[in-house]
CSV table of C-alpha atoms and ligand atoms in Angstrom, one decimal:
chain,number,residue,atom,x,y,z
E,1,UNK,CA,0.0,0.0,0.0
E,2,UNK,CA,1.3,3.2,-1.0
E,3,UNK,CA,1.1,6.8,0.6
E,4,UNK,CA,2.2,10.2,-1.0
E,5,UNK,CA,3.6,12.6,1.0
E,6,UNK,CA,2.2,16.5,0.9
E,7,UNK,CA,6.1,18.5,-0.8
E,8,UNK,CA,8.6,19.6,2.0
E,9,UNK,CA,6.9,16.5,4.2
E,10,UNK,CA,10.1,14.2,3.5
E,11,UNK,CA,12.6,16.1,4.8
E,12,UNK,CA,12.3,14.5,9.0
E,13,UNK,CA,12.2,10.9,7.1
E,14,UNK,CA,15.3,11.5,5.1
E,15,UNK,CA,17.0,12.6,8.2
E,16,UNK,CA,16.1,9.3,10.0
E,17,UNK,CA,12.8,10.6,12.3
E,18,UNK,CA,10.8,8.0,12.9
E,19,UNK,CA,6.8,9.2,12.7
E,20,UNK,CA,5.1,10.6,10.0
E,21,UNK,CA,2.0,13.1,11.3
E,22,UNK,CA,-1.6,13.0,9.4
E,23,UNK,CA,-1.2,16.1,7.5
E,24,UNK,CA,1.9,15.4,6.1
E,25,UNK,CA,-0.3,12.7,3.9
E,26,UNK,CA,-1.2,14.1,0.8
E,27,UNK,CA,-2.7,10.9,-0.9
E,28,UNK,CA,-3.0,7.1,-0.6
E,29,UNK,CA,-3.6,4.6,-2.9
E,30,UNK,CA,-5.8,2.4,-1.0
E,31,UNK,CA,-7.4,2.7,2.4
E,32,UNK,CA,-5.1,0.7,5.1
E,33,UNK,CA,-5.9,-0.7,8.5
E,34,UNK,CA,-4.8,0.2,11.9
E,35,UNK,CA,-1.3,-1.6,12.0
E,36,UNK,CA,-1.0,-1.9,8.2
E,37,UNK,CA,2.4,-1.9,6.7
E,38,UNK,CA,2.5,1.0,4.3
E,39,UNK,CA,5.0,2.6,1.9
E,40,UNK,CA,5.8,6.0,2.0
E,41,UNK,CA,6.9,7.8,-0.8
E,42,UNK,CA,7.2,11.6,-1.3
E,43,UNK,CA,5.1,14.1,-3.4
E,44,UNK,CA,7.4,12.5,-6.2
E,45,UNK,CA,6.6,9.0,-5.8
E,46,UNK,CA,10.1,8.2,-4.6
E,47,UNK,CA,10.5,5.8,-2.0
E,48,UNK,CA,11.5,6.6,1.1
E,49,UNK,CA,10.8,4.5,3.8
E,50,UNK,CA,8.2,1.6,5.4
E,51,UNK,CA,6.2,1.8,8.7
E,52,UNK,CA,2.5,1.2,10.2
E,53,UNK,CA,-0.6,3.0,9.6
E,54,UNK,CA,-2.7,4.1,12.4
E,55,UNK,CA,-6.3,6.1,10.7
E,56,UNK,CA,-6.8,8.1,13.5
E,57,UNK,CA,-3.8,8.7,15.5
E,58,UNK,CA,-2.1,12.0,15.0
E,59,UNK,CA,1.0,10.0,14.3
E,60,UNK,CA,-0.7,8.5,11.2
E,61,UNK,CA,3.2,6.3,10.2
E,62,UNK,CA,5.6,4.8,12.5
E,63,UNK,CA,8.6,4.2,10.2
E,64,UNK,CA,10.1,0.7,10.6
E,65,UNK,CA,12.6,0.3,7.7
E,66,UNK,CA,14.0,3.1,5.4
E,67,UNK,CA,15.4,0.2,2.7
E,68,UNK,CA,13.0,-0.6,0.1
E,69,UNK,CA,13.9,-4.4,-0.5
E,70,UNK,CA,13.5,-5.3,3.0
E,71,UNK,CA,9.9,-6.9,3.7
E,72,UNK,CA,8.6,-6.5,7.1
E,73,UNK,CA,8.3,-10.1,8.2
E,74,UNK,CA,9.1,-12.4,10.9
E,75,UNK,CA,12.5,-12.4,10.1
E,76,UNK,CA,12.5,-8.6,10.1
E,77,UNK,CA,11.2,-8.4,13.3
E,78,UNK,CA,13.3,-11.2,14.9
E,79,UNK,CA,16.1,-9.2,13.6
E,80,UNK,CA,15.4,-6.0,15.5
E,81,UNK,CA,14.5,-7.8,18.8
E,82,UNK,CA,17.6,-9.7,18.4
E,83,UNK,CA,19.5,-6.8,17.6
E,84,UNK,CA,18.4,-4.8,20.8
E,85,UNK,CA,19.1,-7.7,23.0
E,86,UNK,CA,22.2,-7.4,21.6
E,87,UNK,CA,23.4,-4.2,22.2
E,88,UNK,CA,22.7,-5.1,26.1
E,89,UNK,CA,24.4,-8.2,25.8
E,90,UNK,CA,27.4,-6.7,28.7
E,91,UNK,CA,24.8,-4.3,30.4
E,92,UNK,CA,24.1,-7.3,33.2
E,93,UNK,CA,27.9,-8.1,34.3
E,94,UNK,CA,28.6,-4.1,34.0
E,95,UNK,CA,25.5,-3.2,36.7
E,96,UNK,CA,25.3,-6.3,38.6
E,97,UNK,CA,21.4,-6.8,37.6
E,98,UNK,CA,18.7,-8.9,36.4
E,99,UNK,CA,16.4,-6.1,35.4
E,100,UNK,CA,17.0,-4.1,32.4
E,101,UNK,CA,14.9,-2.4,29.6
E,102,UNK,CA,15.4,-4.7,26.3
E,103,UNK,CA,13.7,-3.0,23.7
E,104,UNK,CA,13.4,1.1,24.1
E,105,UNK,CA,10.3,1.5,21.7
E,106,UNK,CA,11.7,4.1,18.7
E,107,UNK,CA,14.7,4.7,20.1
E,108,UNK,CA,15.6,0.7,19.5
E,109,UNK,CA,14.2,1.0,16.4
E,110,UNK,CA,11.1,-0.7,17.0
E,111,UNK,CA,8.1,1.8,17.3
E,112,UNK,CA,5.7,1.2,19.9
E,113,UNK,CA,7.7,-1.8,21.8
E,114,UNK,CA,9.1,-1.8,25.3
E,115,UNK,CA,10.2,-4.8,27.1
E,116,UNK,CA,11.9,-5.1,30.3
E,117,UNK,CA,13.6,-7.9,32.5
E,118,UNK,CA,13.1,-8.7,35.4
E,119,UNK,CA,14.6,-11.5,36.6
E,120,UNK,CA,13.1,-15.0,34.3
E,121,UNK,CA,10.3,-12.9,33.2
E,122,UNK,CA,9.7,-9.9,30.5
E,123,UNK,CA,6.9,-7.4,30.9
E,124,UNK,CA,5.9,-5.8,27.4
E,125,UNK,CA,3.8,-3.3,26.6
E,126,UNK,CA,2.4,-2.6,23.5
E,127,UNK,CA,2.1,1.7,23.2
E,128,UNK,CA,0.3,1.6,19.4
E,129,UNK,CA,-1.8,-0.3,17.5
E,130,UNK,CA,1.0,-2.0,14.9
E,131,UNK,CA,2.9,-3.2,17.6
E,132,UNK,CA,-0.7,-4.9,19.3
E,133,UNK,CA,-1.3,-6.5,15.9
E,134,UNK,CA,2.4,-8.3,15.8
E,135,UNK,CA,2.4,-9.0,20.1
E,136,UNK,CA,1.5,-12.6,19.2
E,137,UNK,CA,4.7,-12.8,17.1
E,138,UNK,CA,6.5,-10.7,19.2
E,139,UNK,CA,6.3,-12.7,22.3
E,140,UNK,CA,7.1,-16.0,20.5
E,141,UNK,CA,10.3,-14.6,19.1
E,142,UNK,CA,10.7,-13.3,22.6
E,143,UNK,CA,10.1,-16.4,24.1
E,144,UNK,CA,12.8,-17.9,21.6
E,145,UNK,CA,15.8,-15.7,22.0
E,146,UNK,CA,15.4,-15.1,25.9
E,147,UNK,CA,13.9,-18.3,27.3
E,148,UNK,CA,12.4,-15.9,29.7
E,149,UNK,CA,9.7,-18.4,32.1
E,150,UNK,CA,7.0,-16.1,31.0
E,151,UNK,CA,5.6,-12.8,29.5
E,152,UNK,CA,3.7,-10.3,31.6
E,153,UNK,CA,1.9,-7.4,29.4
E,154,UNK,CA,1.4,-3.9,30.8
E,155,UNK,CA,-1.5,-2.7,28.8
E,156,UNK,CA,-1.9,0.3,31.0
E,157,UNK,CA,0.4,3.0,29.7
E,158,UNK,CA,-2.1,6.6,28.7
E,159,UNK,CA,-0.9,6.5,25.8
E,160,UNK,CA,-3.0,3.3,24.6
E,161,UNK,CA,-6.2,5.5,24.2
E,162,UNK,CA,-4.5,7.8,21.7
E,163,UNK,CA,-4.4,4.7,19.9
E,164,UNK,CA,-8.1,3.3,20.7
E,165,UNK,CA,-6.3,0.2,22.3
E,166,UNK,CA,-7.9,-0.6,25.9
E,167,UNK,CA,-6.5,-1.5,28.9
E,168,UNK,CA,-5.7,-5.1,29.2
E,169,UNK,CA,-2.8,-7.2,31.7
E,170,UNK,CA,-2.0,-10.3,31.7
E,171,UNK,CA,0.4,-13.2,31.1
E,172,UNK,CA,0.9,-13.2,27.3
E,173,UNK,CA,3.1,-16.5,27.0
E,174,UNK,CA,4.6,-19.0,29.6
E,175,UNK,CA,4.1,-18.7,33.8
E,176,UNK,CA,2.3,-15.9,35.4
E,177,UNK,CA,4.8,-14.0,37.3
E,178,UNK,CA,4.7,-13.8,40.8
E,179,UNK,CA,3.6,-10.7,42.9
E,180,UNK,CA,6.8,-9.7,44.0
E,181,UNK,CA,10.0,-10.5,41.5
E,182,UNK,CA,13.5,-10.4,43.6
E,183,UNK,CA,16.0,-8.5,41.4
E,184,UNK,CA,19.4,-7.2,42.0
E,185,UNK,CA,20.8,-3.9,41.0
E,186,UNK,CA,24.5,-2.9,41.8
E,187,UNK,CA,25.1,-5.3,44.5
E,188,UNK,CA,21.0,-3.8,46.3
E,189,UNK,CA,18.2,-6.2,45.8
E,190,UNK,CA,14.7,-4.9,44.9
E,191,UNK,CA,11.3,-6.5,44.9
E,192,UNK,CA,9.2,-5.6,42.1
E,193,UNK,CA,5.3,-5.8,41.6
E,194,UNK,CA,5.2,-5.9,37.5
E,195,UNK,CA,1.7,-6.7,37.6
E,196,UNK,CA,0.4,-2.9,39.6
E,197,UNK,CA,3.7,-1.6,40.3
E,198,UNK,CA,4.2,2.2,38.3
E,199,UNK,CA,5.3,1.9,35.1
E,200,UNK,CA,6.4,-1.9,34.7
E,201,UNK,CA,7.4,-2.1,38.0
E,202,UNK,CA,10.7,-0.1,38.5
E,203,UNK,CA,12.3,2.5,37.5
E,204,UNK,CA,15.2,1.0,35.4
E,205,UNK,CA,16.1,4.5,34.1
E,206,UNK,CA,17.6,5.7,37.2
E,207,UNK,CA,19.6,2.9,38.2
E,208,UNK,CA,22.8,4.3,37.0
E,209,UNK,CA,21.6,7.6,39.1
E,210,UNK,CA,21.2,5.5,42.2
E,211,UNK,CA,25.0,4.8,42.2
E,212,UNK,CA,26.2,7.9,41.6
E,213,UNK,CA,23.8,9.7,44.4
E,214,UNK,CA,24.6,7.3,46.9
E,215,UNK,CA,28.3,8.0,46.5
E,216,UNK,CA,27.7,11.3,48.3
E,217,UNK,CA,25.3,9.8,51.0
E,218,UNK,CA,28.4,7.9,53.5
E,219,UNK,CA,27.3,9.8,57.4
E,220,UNK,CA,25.0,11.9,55.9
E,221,UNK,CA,20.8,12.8,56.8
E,222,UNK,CA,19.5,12.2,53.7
E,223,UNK,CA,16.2,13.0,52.3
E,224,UNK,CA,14.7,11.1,49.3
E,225,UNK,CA,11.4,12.8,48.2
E,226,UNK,CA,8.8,11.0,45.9
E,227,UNK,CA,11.3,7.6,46.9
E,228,UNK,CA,9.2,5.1,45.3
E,229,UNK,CA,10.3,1.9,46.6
E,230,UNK,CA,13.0,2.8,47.9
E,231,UNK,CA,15.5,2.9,45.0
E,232,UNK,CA,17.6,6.5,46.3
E,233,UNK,CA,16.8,5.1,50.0
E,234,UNK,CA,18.0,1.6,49.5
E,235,UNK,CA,21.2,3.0,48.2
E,236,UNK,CA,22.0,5.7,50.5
E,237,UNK,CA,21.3,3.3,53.1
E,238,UNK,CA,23.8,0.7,51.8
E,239,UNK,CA,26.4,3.4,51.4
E,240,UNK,CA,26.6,4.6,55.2
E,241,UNK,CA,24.2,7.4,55.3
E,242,UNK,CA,23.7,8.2,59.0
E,243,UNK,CA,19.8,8.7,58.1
E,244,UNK,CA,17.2,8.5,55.5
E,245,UNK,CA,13.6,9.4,55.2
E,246,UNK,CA,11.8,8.5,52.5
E,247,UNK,CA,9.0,9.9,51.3
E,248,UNK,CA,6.2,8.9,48.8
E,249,UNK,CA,2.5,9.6,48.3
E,250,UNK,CA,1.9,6.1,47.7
E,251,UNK,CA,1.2,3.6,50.6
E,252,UNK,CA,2.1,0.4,48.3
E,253,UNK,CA,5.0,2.2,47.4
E,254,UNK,CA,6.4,2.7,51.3
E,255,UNK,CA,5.4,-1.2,51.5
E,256,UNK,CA,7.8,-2.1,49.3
E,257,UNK,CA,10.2,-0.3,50.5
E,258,UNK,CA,10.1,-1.6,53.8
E,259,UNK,CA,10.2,-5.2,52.6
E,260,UNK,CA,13.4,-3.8,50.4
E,261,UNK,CA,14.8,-2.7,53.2
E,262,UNK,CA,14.3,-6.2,55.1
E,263,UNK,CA,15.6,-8.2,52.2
E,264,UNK,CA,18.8,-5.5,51.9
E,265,UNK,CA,19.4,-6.3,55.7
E,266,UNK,CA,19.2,-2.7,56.8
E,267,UNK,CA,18.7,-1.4,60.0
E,268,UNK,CA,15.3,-0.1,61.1
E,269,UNK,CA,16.7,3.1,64.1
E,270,UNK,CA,18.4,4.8,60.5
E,271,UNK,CA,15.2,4.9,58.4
E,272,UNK,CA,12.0,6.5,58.6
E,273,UNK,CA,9.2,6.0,55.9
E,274,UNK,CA,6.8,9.1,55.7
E,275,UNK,CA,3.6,8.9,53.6
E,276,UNK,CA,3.0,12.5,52.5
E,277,UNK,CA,2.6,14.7,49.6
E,278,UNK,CA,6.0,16.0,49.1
E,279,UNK,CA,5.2,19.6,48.4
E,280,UNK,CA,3.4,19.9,52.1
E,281,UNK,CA,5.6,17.6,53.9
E,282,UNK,CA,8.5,19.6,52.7
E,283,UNK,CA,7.3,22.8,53.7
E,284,UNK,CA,6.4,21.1,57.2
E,285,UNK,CA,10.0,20.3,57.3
E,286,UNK,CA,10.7,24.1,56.3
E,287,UNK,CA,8.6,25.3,59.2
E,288,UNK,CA,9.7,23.1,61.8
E,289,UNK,CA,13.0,23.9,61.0
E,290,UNK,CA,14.6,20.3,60.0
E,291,UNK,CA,17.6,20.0,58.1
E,292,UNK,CA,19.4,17.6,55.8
E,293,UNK,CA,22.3,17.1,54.0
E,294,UNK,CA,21.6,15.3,51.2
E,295,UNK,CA,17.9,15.8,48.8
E,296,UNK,CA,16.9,13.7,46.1
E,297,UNK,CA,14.2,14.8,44.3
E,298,UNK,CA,12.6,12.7,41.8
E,299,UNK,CA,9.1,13.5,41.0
E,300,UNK,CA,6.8,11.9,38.1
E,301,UNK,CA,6.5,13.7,35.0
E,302,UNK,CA,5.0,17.3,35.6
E,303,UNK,CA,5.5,18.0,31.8
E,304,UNK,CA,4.7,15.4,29.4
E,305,UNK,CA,4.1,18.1,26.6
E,306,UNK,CA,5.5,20.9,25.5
E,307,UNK,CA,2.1,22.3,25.9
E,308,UNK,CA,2.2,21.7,29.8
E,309,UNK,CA,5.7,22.9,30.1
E,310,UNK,CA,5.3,26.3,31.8
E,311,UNK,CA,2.8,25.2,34.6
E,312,UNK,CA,5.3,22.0,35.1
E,313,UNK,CA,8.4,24.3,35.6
E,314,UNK,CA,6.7,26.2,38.1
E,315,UNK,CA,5.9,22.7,40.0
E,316,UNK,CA,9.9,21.8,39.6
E,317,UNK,CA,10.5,25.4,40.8
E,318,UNK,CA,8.5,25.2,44.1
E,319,UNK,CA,9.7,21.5,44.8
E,320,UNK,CA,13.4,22.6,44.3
E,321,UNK,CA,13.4,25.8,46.0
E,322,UNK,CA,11.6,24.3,49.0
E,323,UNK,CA,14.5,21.6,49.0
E,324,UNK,CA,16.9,24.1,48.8
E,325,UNK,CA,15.7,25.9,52.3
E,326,UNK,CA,16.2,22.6,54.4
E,327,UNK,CA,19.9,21.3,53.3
E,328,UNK,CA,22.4,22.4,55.2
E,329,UNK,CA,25.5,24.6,54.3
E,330,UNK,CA,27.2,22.9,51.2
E,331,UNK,CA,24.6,20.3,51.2
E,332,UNK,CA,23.6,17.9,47.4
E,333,UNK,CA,20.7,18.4,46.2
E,334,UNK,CA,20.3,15.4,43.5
E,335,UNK,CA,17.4,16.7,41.6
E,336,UNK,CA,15.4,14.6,38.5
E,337,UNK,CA,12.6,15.6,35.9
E,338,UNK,CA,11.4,13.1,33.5
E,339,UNK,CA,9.4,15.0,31.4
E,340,UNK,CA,9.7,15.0,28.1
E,341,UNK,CA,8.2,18.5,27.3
E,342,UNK,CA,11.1,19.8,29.4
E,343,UNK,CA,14.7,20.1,28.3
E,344,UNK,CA,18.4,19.9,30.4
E,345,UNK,CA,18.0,24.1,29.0
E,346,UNK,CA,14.6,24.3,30.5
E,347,UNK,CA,15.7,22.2,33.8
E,348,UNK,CA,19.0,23.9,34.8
E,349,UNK,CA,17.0,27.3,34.5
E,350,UNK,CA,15.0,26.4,36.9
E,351,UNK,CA,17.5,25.3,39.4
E,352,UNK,CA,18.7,28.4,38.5
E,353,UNK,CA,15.1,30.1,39.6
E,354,UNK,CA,14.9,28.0,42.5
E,355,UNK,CA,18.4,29.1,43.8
E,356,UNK,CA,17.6,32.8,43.4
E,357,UNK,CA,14.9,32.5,45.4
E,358,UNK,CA,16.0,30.3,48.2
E,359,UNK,CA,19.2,33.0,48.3
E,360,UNK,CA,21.3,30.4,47.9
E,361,UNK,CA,24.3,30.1,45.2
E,362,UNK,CA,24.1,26.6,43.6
E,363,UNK,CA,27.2,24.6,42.0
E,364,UNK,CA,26.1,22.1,39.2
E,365,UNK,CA,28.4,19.1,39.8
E,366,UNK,CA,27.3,16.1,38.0
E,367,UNK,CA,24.8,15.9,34.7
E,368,UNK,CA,22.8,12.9,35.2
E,369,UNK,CA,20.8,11.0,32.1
E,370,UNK,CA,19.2,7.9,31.6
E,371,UNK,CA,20.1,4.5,32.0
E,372,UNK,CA,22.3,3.1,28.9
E,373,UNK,CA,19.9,0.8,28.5
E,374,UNK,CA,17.6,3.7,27.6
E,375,UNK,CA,19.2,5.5,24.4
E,376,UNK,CA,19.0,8.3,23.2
E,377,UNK,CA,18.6,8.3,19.7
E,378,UNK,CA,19.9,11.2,17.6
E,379,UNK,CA,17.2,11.6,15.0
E,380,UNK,CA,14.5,10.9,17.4
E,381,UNK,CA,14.9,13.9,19.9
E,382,UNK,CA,12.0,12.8,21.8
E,383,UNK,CA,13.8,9.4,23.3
E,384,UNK,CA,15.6,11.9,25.8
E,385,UNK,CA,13.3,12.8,29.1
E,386,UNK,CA,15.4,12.0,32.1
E,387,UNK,CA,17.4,14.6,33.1
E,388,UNK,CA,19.5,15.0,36.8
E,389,UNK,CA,21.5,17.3,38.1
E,390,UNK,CA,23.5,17.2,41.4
E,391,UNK,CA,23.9,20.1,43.0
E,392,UNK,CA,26.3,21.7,45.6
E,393,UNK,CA,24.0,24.7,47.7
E,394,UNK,CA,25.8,26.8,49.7
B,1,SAH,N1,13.0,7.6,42.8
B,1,SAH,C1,12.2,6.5,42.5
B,1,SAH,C2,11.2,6.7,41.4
B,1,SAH,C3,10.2,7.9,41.7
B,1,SAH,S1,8.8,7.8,40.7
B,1,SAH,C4,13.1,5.3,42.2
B,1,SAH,O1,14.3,5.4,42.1
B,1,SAH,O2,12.6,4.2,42.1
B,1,SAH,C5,7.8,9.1,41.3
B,1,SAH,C6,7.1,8.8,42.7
B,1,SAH,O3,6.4,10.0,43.1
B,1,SAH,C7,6.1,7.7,42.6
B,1,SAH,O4,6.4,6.7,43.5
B,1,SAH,C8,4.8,8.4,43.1
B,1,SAH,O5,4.0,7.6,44.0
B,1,SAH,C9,5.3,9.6,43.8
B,1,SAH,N2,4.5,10.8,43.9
B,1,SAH,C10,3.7,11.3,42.9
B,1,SAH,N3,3.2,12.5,43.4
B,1,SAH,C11,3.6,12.7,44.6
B,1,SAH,C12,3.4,13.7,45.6
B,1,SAH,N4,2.7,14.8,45.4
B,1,SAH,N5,4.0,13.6,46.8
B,1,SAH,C13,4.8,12.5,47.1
B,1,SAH,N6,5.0,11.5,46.2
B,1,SAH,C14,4.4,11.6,45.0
């Protein structure tokens, strides 16, 4: 099936970007499916690359192949998996773990598709409509390369209903997994809930992060806001800290944490768990005059659009400046934002915002990204979102 694009429209496919939006369509030849495989040409009728067709989805094409002889088959798509498996294949010995992300969606070149380890299963979740048409195939060539003992599907992520998918979990191939999965991470060891737990479970992107923070944590009162299970605490506990609290909004979250604690043999007198909305519990803090000397914050995405970005850097302006006001002189402030809609540019300004307020002079010491197991790919600028910067407050 082939679709002509409106002049100009080629010009993001040529340089390797992998969607093609609705009005850049100018005609097609037929009328394809959700999850078709479609050619695209330009106004022309020159070839330029092959992807799926979604009807109704702003992103009409998701481009999976930009050479014309290659069909998109089984082979094609045993290829990429393989490929992405691949390109982990040292990323286990290297952080000690049995959780990684696999297959990054586009920024593994494969549209649509995540799947993460943890431990002998794989959680996948399907984020469009072509890759839900090929999950059967998927998870069989899954099953093949990684012997996993079975696959869990997350068919929960928003982004689903952009594509009139529904919601749907389950075990997709092999053994349902069980509530909690033990895995290890740098020498910690984490239980995971894939089947409610946020996102798939755990947040695999920060892991690399979670060593680096903790290296400043040895006989230090540490503060880890929006801790999750525990990840930031876990560490900083492991590395000496003389105290941690950890806070979270999310009761099943703190649960975790205190059976990650258990399994990590930590002490209980060094660790408090505090279920609170960080923004109030930290200006409690503020007024009864606590102090700390180390502050991770790592909140969910404020921004996930551009279109959201100026209410969301107000939120990371509030959260950082409040943080700022309870370290102690030349305390860290380890501070995350993983929205998309916000850049590193956009972030370190409002550090920058923060400090003025707070009347505090701020050192950047480390830039913090993703996980290497979650690329960054070039021609798709949208694959970056985790940004961190470690900061020295005086
Ligand atoms: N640092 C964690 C991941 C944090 S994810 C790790 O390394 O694993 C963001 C967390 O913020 C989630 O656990 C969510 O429950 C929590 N959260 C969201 N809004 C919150 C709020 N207003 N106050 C406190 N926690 C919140």
């Amino acid at each position: 099936m082939k679709l002509y694009l409106k002049p100009g429209k080629e010009k993001s496919i040529l340089h390797y970007h992998p969607w093609v939006f609705k009005n850049s369509i100018q005609r097609m030849e037929e009328n394809p499916e959700k999850g078709d495989i479609v050619e695209v040409l330009d106004f022309h009728g020159n070839f330029l690359a092959k992807g799926y067709y979604h009807p109704s989805s702003q992103i009409a094409i998701r481009i999976l192949e930009w050479s014309k002889p290659i069909n998109i088959d089984e082979h094609w798509w045993a290829e990429k998996i393989g490929q992405a498996l691949e390109r982990r294949k040292n990323l286990s010995e290297r952080f000690q773990t049995n959780a990684l992300r696999y297959v990054f969606g586009e920024a593994d070149f494969l549209p649509g598709l995540i799947v993460d380890q943890y431990g002998e299963f794989l959680v996948l979740q399907a984020l469009t409509a072509g890759i839900e048409r090929v999950k059967p195939l998927v998870s069989e060539i899954l099953m093949s390369l990684c012997k996993p003992k079975g696959i869990y599907e997350r068919g929960d992520a928003d982004v689903r209903a952009l594509e009139g998918l529904p919601i749907q979990n389950g075990t997709l191939a092999g053994e349902n997994p069980p509530d909690e999965i033990e895995i290890s991470e740098n020498g910690k060891s984490f239980l995971v809930n894939v089947k409610e737990g946020q996102k798939t479970g755990f947040f695999l992107d920060q892991r690399e992060n979670r060593r680096i923070v903790s290296e400043y944590t040895s006989g230090k009162d540490v503060l880890d806001c929006f801790c999750y299970t525990g990840g930031f605490s876990i560490y900083a506990l492991k590395a000496g800290a003389n105290s941690v609290v950890s806070v979270d909004s999310s009761r099943s979250a703190l649960d975790f944490l205190e059976k990650n604690k258990k399994i990590n043999h930590l002490s209980e007198s060094s660790h408090q768990s505090v279920e609170a909305d960080a923004f109030q519990i930290l200006r409690n803090y503020r007024d009864q005059g606590s102090k700390f000397d180390v502050i991770v914050i790592d909140p969910p995405k404020f921004a996930p659009t551009k279109a959201s970005l100026d209410k969301a850097l107000r939120a990371y302006k509030d959260i950082n400046l409040l943080a700022m006001k309870l370290l102690n002189p030349e305390g860290i402030l380890a501070s995350f934002s993983c929205s998309g809609g916000a850049t590193l540019e956009d972030f370190k300004k409002v550090i920058g915002w923060a400090g003025k307020d707070a009347k505090k002079e701020v050192q950047i010491i480390r830039v913090l990204s993703q996980a290497e197991d979650h690329p960054v790919r070039v021609s798709y600028p949208e694959s970056e979102y985790l940004k961190g910067l470690v900061c020295r407050v005086r």
